Short mmCIF file of C-alpha atoms and ligand atoms in Angstrom, two decimals:
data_model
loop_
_atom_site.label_atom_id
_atom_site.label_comp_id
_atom_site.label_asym_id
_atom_site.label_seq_id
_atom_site.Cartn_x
_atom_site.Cartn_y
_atom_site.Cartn_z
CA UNK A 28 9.20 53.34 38.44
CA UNK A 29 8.53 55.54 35.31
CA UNK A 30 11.53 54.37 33.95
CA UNK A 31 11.64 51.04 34.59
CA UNK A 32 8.37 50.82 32.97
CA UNK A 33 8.79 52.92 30.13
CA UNK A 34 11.92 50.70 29.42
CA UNK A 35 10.23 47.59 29.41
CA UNK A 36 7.27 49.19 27.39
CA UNK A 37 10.24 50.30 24.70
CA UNK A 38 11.83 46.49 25.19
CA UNK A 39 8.30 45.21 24.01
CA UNK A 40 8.24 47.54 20.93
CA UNK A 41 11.60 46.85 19.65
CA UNK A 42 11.34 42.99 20.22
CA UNK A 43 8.14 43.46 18.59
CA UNK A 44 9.71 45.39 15.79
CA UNK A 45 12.39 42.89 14.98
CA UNK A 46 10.01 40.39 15.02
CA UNK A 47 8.32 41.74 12.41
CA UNK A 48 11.22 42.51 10.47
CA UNK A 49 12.06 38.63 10.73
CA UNK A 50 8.94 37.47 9.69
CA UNK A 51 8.31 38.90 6.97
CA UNK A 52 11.82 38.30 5.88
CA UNK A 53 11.18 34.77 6.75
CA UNK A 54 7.85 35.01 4.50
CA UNK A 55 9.92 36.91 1.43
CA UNK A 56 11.86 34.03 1.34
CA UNK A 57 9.46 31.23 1.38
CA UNK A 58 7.46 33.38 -1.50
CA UNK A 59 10.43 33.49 -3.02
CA UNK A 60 11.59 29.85 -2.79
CA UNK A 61 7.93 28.55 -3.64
CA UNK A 62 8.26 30.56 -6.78
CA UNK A 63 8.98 28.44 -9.13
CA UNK A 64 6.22 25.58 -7.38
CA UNK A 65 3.66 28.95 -8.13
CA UNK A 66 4.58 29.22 -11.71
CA UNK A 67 4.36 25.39 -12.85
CA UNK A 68 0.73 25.71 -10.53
CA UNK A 69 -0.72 28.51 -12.13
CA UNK A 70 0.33 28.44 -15.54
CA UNK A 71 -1.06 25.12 -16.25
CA UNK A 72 -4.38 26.61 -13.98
CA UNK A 73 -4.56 29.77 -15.94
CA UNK A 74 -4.56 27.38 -19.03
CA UNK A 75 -7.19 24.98 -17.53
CA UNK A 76 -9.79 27.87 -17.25
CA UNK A 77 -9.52 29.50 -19.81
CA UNK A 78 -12.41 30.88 -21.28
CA UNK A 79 -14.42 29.35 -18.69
CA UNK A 80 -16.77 31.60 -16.32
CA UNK A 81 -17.66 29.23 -13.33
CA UNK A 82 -16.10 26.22 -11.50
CA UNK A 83 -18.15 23.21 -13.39
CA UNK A 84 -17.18 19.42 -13.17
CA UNK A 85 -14.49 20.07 -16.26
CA UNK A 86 -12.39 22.43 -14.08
CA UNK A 87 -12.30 20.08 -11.58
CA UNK A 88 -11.39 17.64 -13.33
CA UNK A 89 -8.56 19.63 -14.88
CA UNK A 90 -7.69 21.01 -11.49
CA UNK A 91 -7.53 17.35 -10.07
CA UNK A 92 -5.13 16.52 -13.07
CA UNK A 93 -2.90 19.71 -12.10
CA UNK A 94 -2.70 18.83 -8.62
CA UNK A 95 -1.62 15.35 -9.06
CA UNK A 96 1.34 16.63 -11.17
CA UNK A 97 1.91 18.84 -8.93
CA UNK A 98 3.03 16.72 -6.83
CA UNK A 99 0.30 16.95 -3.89
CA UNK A 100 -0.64 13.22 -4.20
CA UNK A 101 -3.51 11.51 -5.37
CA UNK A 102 -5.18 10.86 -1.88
CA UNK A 103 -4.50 14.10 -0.67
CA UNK A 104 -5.83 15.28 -4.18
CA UNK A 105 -8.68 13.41 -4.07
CA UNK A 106 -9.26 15.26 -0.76
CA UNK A 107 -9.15 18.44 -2.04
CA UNK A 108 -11.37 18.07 -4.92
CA UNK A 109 -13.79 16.19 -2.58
CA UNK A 110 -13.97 19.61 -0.49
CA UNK A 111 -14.15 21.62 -3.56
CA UNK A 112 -16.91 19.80 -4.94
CA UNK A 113 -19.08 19.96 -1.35
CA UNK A 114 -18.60 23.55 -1.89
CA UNK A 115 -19.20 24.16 -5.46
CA UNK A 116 -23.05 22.21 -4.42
CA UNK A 117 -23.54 24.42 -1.35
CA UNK A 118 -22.72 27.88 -3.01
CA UNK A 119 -24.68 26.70 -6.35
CA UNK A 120 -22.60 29.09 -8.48
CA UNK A 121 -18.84 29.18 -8.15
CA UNK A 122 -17.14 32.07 -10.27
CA UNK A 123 -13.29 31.27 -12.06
CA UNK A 124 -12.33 34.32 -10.44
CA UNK A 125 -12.99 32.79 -6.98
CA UNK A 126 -11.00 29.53 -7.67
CA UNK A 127 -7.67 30.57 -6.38
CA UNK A 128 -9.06 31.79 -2.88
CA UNK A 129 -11.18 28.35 -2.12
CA UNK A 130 -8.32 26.30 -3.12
CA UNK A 131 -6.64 27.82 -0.03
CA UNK A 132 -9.16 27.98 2.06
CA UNK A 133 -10.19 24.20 1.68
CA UNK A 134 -6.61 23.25 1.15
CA UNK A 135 -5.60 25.15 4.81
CA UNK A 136 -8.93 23.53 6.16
CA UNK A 137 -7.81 19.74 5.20
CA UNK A 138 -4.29 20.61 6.78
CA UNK A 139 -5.60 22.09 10.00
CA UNK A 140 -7.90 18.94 10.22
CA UNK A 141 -4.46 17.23 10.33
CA UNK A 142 -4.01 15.38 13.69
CA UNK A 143 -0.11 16.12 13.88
CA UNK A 144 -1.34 19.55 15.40
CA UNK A 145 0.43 23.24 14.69
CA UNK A 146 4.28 22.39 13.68
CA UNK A 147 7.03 24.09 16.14
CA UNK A 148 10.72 24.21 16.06
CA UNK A 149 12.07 21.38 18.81
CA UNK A 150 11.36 22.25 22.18
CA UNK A 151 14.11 21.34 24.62
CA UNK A 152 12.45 20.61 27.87
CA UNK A 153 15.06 22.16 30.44
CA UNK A 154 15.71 18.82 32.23
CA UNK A 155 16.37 16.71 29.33
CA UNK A 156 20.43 17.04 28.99
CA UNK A 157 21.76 16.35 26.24
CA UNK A 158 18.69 16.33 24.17
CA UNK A 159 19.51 13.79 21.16
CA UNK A 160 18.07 14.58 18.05
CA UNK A 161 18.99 11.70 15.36
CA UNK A 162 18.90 12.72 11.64
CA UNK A 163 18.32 9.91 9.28
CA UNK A 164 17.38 10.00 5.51
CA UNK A 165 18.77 8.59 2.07
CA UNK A 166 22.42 9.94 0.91
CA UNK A 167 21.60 13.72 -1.00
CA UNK A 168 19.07 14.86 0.68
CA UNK A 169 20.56 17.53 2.48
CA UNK A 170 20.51 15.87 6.06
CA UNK A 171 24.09 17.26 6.62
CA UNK A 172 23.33 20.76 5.88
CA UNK A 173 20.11 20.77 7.85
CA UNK A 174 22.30 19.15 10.52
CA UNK A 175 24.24 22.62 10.16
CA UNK A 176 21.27 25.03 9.65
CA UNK A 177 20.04 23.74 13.18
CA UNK A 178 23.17 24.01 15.05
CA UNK A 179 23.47 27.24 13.91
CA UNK A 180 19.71 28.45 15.47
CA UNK A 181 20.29 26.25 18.73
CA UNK A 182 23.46 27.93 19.22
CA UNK A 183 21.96 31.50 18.33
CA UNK A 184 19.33 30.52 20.66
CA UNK A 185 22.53 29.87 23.67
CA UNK A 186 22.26 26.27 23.72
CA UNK A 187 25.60 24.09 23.57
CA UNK A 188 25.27 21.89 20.76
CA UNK A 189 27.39 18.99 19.61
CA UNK A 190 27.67 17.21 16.08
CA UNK A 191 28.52 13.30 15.74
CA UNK A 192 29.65 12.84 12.80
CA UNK A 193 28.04 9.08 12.47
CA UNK A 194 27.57 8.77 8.55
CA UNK A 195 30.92 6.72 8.36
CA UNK A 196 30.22 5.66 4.35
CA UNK A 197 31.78 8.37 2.93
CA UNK A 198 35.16 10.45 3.91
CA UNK A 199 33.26 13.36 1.99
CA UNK A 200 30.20 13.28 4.56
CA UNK A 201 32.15 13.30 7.55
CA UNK A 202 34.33 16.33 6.04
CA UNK A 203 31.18 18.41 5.44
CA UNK A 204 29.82 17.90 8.73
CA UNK A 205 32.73 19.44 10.24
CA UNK A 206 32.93 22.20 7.52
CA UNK A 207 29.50 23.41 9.35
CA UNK A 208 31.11 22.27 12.69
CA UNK A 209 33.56 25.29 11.75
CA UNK A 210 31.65 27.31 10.52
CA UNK A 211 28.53 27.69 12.83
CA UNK A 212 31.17 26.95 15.89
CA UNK A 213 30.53 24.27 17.59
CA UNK A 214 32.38 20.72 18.93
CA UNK A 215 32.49 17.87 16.18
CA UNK A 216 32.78 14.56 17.42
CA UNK A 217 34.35 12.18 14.31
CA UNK A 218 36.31 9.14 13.65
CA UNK A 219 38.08 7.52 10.58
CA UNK A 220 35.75 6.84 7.61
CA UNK A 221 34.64 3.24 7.48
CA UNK A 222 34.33 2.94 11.45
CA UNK A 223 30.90 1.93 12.99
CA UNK A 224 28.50 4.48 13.22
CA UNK A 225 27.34 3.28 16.52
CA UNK A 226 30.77 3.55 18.09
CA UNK A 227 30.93 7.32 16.82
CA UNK A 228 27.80 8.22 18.54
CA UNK A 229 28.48 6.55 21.58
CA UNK A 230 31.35 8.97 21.44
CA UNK A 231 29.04 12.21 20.72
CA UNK A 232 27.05 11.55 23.77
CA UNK A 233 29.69 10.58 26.05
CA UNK A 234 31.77 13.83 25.34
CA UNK A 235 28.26 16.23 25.30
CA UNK A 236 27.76 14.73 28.55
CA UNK A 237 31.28 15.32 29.87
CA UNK A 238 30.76 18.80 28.05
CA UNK A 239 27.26 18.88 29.76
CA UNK A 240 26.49 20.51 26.26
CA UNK A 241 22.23 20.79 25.92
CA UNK A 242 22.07 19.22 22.32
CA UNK A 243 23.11 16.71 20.42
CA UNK A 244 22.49 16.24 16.51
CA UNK A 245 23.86 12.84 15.04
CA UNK A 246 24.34 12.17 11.40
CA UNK A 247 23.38 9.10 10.20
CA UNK A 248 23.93 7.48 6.98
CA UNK A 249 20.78 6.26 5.43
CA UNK A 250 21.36 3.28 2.47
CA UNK A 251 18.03 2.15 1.84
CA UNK A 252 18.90 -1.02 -0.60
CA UNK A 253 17.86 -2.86 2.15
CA UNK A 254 15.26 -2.30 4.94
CA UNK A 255 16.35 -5.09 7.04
CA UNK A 256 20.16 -3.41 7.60
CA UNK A 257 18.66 -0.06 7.74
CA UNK A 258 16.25 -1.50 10.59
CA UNK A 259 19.59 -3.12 11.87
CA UNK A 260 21.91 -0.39 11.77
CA UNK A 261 19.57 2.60 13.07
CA UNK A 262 18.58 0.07 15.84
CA UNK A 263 22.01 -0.42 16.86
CA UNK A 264 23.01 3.19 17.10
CA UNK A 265 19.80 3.82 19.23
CA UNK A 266 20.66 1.11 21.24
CA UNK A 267 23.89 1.84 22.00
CA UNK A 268 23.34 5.85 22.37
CA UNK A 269 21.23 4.40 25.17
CA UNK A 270 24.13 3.10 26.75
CA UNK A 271 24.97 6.74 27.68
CA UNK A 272 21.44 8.58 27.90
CA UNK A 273 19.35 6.10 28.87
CA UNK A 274 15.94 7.46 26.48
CA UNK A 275 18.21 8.63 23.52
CA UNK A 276 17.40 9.84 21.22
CA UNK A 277 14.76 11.90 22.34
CA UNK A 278 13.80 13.18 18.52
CA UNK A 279 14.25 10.92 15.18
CA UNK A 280 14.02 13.54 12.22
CA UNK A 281 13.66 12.35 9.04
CA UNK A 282 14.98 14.57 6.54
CA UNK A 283 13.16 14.16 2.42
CA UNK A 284 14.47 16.15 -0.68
CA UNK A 285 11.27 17.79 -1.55
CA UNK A 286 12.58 18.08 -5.31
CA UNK A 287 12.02 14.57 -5.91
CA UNK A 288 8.47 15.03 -5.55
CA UNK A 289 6.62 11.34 -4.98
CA UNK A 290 9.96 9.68 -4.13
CA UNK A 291 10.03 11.62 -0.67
CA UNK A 292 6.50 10.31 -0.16
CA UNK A 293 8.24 6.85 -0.98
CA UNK A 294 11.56 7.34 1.56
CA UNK A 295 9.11 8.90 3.99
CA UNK A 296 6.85 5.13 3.82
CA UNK A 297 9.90 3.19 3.49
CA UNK A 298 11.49 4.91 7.02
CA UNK A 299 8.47 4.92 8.95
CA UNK A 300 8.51 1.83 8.87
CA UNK A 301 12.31 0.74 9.33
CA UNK A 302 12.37 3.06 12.32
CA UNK A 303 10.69 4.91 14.88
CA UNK A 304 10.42 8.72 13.13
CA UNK A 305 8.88 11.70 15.07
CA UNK A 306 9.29 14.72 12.63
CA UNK A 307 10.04 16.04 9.31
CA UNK A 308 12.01 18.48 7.49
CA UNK A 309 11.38 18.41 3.86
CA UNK A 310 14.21 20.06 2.03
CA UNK A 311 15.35 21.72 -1.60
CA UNK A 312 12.10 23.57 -1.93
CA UNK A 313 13.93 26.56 -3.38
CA UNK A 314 14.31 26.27 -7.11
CA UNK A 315 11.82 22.67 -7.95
CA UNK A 316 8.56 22.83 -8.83
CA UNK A 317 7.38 19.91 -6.26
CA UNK A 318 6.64 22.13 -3.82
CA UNK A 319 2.77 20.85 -3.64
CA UNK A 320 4.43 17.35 -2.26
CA UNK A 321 4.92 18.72 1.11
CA UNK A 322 0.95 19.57 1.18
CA UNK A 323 0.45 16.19 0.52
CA UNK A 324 3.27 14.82 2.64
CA UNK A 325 1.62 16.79 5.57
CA UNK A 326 -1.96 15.74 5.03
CA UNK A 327 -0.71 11.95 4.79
CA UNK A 328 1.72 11.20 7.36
CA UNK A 329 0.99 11.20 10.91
CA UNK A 330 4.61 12.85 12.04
CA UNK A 331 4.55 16.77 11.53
CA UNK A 332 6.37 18.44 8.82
CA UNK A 333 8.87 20.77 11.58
CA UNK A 334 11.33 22.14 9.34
CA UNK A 335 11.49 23.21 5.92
CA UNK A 336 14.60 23.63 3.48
CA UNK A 337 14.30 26.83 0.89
CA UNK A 338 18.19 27.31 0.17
CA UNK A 339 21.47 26.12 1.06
CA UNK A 340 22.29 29.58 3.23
CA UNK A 341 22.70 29.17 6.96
CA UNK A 342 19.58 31.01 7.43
CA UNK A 343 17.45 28.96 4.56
CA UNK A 344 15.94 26.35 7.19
CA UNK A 345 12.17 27.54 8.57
CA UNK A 346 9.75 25.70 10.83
CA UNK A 347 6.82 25.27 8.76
CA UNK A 348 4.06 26.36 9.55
CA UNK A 349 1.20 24.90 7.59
CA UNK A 350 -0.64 28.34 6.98
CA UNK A 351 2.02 30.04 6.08
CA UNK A 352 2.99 27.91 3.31
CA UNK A 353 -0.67 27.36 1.89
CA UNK A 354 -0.79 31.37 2.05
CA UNK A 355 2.09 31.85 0.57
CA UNK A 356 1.72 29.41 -2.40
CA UNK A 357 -1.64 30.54 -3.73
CA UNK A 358 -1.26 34.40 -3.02
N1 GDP B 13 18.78 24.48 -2.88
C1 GDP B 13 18.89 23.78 -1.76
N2 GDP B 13 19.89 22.90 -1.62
C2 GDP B 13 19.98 22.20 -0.48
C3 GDP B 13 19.04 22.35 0.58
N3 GDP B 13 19.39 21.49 1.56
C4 GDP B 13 20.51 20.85 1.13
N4 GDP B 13 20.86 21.26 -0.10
C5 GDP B 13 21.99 20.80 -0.93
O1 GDP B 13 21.84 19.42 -1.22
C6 GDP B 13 23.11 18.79 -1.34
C7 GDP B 13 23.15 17.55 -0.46
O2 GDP B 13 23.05 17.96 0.88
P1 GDP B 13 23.71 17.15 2.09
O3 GDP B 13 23.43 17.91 3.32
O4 GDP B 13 25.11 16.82 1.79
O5 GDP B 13 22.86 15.79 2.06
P2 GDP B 13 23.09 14.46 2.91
O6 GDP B 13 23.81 13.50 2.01
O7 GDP B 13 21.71 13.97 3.23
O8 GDP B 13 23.86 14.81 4.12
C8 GDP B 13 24.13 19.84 -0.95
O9 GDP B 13 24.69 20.37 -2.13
C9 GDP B 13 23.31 20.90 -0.23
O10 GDP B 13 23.86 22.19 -0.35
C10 GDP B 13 17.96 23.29 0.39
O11 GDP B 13 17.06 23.50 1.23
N5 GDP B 13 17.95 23.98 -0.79
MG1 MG B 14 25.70 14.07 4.77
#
């Protein structure tokens, strides 16, 4: 009895020890890959108050410009300042010094308001099998390795995950899938290049179910030059997945390169409304200084921002969580 309790109790410490551990490792390197996001922020800030003592309609008005080139949007912007200005009336006197800490308190308080809830990683309900996650997204914007960084937690996490390699367009894409098919270990599922992406995941998801492997990623090919084959092509691969598991695919991810700043919001519009899109993972935020556009890409759209990208390590994919980031980018 002592000991089974006293070895539980020291279970609970060290799980609680390596948690910490991993978090704040996971926090070093999203302070780390928002770095240069900080820099380009507060520079131009530091810059845009000088001299001045108090918050007065000039420093907003600066503040508004800075945000807008930061990439946070102009509605979401516009939110912001709106907040900021509610405040700066209520408290009557505002001090510079203050700035940095209302920005993220108002700036976490328009996020939580957010209706898409507290972010998680995907849940895989236990009697969903093979949960189908589809990846979609324009050519570059790291949807492969993102494909690979996921794998590669699912299968840490003992789930049996399969890869369809279903972006036919290019010999290269299909090669690099199963370069992280390799190297995370796990079953590829592939044909020639050229050969109809439907076809290819109608092949995943009959072999994961033979396999009765848990998970299913499928990479798509997204060419956006024309909404109306996009619509067509994603609709065909969804219906035909369906063939096999009849409410495939169970998750539509979208990925965006965050380092193209108001062209993710742009994809993200243009996708939403070719196809049916239930989360996010907004990529490349290591080494741009867009990082604001994920603020605003989480304040806008109604599909949560799950996953973030901050390198192109196996390890440099993080569920975002909305706090987190805010805290981290205006420490
Ligand atoms: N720095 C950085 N590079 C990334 C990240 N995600 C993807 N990449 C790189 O972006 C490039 C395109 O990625 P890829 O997965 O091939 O994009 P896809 O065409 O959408 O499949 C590759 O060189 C990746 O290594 C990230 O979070 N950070
Ligand atoms: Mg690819």
């Amino acid at each position: 009895m002592f000991f089974k309790t006293y070895s539980s109790f020291y279970t609970l410490l060290t799980m609680s020890f390596f948690k910490k551990i991993f978090s704040s490792e996971k926090k070093e390197i999203l302070d780390k890959g928002l770095e240069k996001s900080k820099t380009n922020f507060f520079s131009k800030l530091t810059k845009a108050v000088a001299g001045k003592s108090k918050v007065d309609d000039e420093v907003l008005d600066n503040l508004e410009e800075i945000l807008v080139a930061s990439d946070v949007g102009v509605s979401t912007t516009l939110k912001i300042i709106t907040r900021i200005e509610k405040r700066v009336a209520s408290d009557k006197y505002l001090g510079i010094s203050e700035l940095n800490q209302i920005l993220r308190e108002e700036i976490a308080g328009l996020l939580s308001e957010t209706n898409t809830g507290e972010s998680s990683e995907f849940i895989i309900p236990v009697d969903v099998k093979p949960y189908v996650i589809m990846v979609v997204g324009v050519n570059g914007v790291g949807k492969t390795t993102t494909i690979g960084k996921l794998a590669y937690q699912f299968k840490k996490q003992g789930y049996k995950v399969v890869l369809g390699a279903a972006d036919t367009f290019r010999a290269a894409a299909i090669d690099q899938l199963q370069i992280w098919a390799d190297r995370v270990g796990v079953p590829i599922v592939r044909q020639e290049m050229g050969s109809d992406p439907a076809s290819v995941a109608f092949d995943t998801l009959q072999s994961a179910v033979a396999q009765k492997a848990d998970i299913v990623i499928i990479d798509t090919a997204g060419r956006l030059h024309n909404k109306i084959n996009l619509m067509n092509e994603l609709s065909k691969v969804k219906r035909v997945m369906q063939k096999v598991v009849a409410d495939a695919p169970h998750d539509v991810l979208l990925v965006l390169d965050g380092s193209t700043g108001q062209n993710a919001f742009e994809q993200a519009k243009q996708f939403t409304a070719a196809t049916e899109v239930s989360c996010l993972a907004v990529t490349k935020l290591d080494g741009t200084a867009k990082g604001g556009v994920v603020i605003g890409i989480s304040d806008q759209f109604q599909i949560p921002v799950k996953y973030i990208g901050v390198g192109e390590g196996i390890e440099d994919l993080q569920v975002f969580n909305k706090l987190e980031f805010v805290d981290s980018f205006f420490k």
